[in-house]
mmCIF file of C-alpha atoms and ligand atoms in Angstrom:
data_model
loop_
_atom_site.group_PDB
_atom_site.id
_atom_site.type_symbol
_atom_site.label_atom_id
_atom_site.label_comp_id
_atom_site.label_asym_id
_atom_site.label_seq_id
_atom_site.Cartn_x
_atom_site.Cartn_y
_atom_site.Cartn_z
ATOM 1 C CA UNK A 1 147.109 131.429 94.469
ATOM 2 C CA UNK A 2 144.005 133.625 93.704
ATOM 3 C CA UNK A 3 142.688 136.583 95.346
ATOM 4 C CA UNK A 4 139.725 138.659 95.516
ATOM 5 C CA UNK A 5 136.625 138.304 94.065
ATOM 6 C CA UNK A 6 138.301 135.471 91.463
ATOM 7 C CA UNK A 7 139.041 133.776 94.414
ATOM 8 C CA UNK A 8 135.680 133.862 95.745
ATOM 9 C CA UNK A 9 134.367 133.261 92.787
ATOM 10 C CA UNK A 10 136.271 129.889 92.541
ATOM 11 C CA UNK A 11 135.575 129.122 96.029
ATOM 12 C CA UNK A 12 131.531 129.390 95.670
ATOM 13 C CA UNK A 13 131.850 127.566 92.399
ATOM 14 C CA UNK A 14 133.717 124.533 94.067
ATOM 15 C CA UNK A 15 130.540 124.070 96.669
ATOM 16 C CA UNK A 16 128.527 123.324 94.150
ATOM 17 C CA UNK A 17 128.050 119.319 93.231
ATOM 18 C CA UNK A 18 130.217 117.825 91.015
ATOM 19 C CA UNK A 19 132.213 120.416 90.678
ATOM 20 C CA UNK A 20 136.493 119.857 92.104
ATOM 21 C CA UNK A 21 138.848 122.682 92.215
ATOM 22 C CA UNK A 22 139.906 122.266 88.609
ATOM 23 C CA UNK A 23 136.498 122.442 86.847
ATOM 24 C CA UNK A 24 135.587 125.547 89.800
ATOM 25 C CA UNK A 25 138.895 127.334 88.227
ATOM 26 C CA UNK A 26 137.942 126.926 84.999
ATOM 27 C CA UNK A 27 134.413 128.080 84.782
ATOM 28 C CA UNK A 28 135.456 131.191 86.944
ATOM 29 C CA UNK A 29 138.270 132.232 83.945
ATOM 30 C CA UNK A 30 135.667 131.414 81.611
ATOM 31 C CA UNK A 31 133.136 134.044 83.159
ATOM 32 C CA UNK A 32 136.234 136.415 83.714
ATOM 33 C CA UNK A 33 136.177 136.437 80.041
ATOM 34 C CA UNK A 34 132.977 136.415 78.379
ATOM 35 C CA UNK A 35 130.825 139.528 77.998
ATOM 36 C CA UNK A 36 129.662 140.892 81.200
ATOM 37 C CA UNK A 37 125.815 140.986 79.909
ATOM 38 C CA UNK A 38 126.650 137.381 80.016
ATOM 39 C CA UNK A 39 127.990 137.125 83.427
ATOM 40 C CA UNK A 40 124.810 139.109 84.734
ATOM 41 C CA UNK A 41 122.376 136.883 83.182
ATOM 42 C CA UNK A 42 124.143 133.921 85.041
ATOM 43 C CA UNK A 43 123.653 135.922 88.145
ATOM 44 C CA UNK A 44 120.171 137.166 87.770
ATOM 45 C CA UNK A 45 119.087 133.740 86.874
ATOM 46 C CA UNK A 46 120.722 132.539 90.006
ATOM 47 C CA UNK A 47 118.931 135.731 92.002
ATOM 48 C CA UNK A 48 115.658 135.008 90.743
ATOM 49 C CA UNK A 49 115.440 131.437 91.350
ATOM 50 C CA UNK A 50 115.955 131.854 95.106
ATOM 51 C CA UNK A 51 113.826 135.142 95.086
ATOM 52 C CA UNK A 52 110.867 133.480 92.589
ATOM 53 C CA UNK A 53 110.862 129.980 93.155
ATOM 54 C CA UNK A 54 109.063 128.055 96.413
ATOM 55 C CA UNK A 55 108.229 124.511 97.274
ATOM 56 C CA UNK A 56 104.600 123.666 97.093
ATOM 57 C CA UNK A 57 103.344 123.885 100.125
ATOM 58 C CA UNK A 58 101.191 120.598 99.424
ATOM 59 C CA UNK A 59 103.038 118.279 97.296
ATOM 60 C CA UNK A 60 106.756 119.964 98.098
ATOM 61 C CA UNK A 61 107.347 120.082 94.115
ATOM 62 C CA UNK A 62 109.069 123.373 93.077
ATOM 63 C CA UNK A 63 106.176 126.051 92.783
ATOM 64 C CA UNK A 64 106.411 129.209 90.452
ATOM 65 C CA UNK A 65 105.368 132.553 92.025
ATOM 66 C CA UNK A 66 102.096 130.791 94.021
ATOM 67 C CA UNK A 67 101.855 128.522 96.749
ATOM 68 C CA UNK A 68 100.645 125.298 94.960
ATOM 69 C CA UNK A 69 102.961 123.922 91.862
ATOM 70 C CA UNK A 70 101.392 123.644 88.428
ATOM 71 C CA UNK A 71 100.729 119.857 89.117
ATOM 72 C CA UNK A 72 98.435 120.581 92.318
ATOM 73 C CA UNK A 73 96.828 123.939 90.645
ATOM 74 C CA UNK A 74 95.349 121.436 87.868
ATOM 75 C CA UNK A 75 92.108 120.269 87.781
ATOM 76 C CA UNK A 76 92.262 117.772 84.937
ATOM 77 C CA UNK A 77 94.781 115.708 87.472
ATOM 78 C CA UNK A 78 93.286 112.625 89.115
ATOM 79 C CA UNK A 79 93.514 113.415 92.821
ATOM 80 C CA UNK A 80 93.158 109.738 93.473
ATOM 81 C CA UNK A 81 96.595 108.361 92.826
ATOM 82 C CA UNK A 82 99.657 110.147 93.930
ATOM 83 C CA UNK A 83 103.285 109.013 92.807
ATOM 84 C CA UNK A 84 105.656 109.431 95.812
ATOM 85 C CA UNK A 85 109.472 110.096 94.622
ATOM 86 C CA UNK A 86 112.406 111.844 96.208
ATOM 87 C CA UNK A 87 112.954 114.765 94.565
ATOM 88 C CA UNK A 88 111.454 117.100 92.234
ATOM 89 C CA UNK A 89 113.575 116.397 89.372
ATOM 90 C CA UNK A 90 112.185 112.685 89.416
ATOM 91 C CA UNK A 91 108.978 114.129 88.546
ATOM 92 C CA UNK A 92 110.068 115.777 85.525
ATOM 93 C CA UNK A 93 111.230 111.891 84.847
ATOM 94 C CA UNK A 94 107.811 110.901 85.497
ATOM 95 C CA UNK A 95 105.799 113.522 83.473
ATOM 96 C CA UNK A 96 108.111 112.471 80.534
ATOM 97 C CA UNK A 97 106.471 108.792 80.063
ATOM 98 C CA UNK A 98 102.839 111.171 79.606
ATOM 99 C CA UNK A 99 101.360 107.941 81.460
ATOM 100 C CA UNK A 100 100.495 109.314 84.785
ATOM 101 C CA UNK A 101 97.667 111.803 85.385
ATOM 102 C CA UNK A 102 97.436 111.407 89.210
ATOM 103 C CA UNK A 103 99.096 113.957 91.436
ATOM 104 C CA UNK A 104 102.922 113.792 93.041
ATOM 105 C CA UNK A 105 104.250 113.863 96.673
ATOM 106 C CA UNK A 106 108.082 114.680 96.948
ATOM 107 C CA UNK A 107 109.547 113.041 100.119
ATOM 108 C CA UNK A 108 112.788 115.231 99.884
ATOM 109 C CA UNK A 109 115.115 112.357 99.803
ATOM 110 C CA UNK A 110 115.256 108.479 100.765
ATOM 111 C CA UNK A 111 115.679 106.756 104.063
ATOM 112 C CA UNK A 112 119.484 106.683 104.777
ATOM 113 C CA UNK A 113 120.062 105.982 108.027
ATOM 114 C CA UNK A 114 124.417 106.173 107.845
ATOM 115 C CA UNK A 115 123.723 109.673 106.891
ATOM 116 C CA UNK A 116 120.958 110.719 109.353
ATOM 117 C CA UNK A 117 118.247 110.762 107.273
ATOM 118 C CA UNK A 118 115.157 109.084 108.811
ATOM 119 C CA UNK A 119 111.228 109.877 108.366
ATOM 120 C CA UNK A 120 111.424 113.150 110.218
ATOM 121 C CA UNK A 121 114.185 114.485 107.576
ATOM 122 C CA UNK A 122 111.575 113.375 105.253
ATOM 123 C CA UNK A 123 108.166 114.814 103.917
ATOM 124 C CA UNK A 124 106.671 111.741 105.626
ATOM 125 C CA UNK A 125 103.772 113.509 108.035
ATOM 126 C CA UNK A 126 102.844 115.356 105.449
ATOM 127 C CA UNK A 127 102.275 112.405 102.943
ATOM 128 C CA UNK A 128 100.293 110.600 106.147
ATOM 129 C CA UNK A 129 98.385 114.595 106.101
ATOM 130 C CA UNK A 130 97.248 114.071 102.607
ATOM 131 C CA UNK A 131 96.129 110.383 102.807
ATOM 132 C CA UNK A 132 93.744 111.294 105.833
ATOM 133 C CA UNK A 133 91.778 113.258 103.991
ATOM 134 C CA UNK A 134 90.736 110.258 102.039
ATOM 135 C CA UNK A 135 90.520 111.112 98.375
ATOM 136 C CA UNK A 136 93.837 109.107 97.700
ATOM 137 C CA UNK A 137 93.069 105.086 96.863
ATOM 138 C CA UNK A 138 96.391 104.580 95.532
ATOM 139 C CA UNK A 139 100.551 105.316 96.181
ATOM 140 C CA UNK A 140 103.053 104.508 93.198
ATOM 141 C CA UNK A 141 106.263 105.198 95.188
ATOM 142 C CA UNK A 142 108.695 105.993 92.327
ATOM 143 C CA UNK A 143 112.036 105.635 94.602
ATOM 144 C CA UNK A 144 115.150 105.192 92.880
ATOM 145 C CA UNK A 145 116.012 101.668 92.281
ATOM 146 C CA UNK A 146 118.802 101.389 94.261
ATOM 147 C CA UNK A 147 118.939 100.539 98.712
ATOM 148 C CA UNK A 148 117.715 103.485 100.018
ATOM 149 C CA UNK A 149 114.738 103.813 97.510
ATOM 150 C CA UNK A 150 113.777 100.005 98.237
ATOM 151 C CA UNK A 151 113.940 100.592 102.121
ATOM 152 C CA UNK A 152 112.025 103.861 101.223
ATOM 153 C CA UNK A 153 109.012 101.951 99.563
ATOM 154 C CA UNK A 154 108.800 99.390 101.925
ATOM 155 C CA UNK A 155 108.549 102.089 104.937
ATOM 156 C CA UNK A 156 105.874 103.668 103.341
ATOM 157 C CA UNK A 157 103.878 100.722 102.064
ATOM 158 C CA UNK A 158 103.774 100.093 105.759
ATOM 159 C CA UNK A 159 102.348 103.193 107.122
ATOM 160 C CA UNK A 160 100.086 103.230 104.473
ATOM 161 C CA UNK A 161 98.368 100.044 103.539
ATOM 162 C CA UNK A 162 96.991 99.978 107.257
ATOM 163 C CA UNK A 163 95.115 102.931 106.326
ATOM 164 C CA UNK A 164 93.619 100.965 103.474
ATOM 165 C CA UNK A 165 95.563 102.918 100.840
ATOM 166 C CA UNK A 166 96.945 100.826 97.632
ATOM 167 C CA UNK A 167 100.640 101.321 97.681
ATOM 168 C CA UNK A 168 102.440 99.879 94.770
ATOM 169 C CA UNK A 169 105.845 100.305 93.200
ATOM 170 C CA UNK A 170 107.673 100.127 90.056
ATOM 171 C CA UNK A 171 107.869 96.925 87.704
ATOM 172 C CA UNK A 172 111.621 96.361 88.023
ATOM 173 C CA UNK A 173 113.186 96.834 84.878
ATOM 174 C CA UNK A 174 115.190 99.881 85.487
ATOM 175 C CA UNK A 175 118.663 99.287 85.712
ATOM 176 C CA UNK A 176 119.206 98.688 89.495
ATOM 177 C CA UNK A 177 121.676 101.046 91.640
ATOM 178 C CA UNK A 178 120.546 104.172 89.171
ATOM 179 C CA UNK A 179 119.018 107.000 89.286
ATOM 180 C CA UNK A 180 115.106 107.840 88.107
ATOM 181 C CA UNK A 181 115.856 111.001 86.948
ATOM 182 C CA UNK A 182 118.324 109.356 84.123
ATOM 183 C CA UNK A 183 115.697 106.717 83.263
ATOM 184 C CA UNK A 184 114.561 107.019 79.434
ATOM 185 C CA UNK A 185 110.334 107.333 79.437
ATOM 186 C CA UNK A 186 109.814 104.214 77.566
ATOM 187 C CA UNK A 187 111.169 102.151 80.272
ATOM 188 C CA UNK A 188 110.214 104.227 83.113
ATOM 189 C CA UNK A 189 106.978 104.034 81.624
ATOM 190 C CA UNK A 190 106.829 100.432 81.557
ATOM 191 C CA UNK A 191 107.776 99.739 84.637
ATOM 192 C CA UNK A 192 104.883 102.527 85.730
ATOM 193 C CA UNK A 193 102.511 100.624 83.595
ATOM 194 C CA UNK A 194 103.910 97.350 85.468
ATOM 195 C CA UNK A 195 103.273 98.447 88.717
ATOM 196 C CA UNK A 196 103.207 95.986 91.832
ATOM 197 C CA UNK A 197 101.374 95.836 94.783
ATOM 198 C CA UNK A 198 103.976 96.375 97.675
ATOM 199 C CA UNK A 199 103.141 92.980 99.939
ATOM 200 C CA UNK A 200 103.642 95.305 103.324
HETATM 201 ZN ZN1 ZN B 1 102.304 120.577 94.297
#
């Protein structure tokens, strides 16, 4: 129906996630109409994101013009304790409750094993990397409270409480099947503050 560049335009859009054909066609007219100082702000931002923003190359949080993310560049943060969750964003969740003060480890996902994700599609070697050195007493893992993020936990718990690391998870509490990230801080935070030993 479209060609061209709108029809590029709609066809890039409707990669992204969450967004169908309709919504893809929408937001493309909507940029075909707005200023076009507008449009290249959308498109610089997008630019400089890929161009200016890394992984850390320890803790695999997104990292801001350096190789280390703000979290791991800190020296007021307890090196001690490190929260294990999936995905970046789950550390902003984290942050929010202001009740944790150790460091993070981003696994890049949870084990899924109908969609080919096992430990090696995860950050696990690099988690078992960090632990060697010694420093860390004790693993939160902050997994999503649904199957994958249980089965998650328990795999790590039992690589790690060999090595005579305390791994514990989250009080339960959060409302089971969701997503961290969506979690308000007061009850994230309790069930941080609630934290179990994981019996591996
Ligand atoms: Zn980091």
């Amino acid at each position: 129906m479209f060609t061209g560049p709108l029809r590029a335009l709609i066809d890039e859009l409707g990669r992204l996630p969450g967004i169908g054909p309709k919504s893809a066609q929408r937001i493309a007219f909507h940029i075909l109409k707005v200023p076009t100082e507008d449009a290249h702000r959308l498109s610089d931002a997008i630019v400089a994101v890929k161009e200016r923003t890394t992984l850390c190359e320890r803790c695999f949080n997104v990292a801001e013009g350096g190789a280390l993310c703000a979290i791991c560049s800190d020296d007021q943060r307890d090196g001690t304790i490190l929260c294990v969750v999936e995905d970046p964003r789950d550390i902003v969740a984290v942050e929010r409750t202001a009740q944790f003060v150790g460091r993070y480890h981003v696994l890049g996902g949870a084990l899924n094993p109908l969609e080919g994700v096992g430990p090696e599609q995860l950050k696990v070697r690099e988690l078992l990397a960090r632990i060697d050195d010694g420093q860390v007493k004790e693993v939160i893992v902050c997994t999503n409270p649904n199957l994958e993020g249980e089965a998650t936990a328990m795999y790590v718990s039992r690589l790690l409480t060999p090595l005579g690391v305390v791994v514990s998870k989250l009080a339960s509490g959060l409302p089971v099947g969701g997503d961290l990230e969506y979690a308000d801080e007061l009850t994230l935070g309790r069930a941080l503050e609630g934290r179990r030993t994981i019996e591996a």
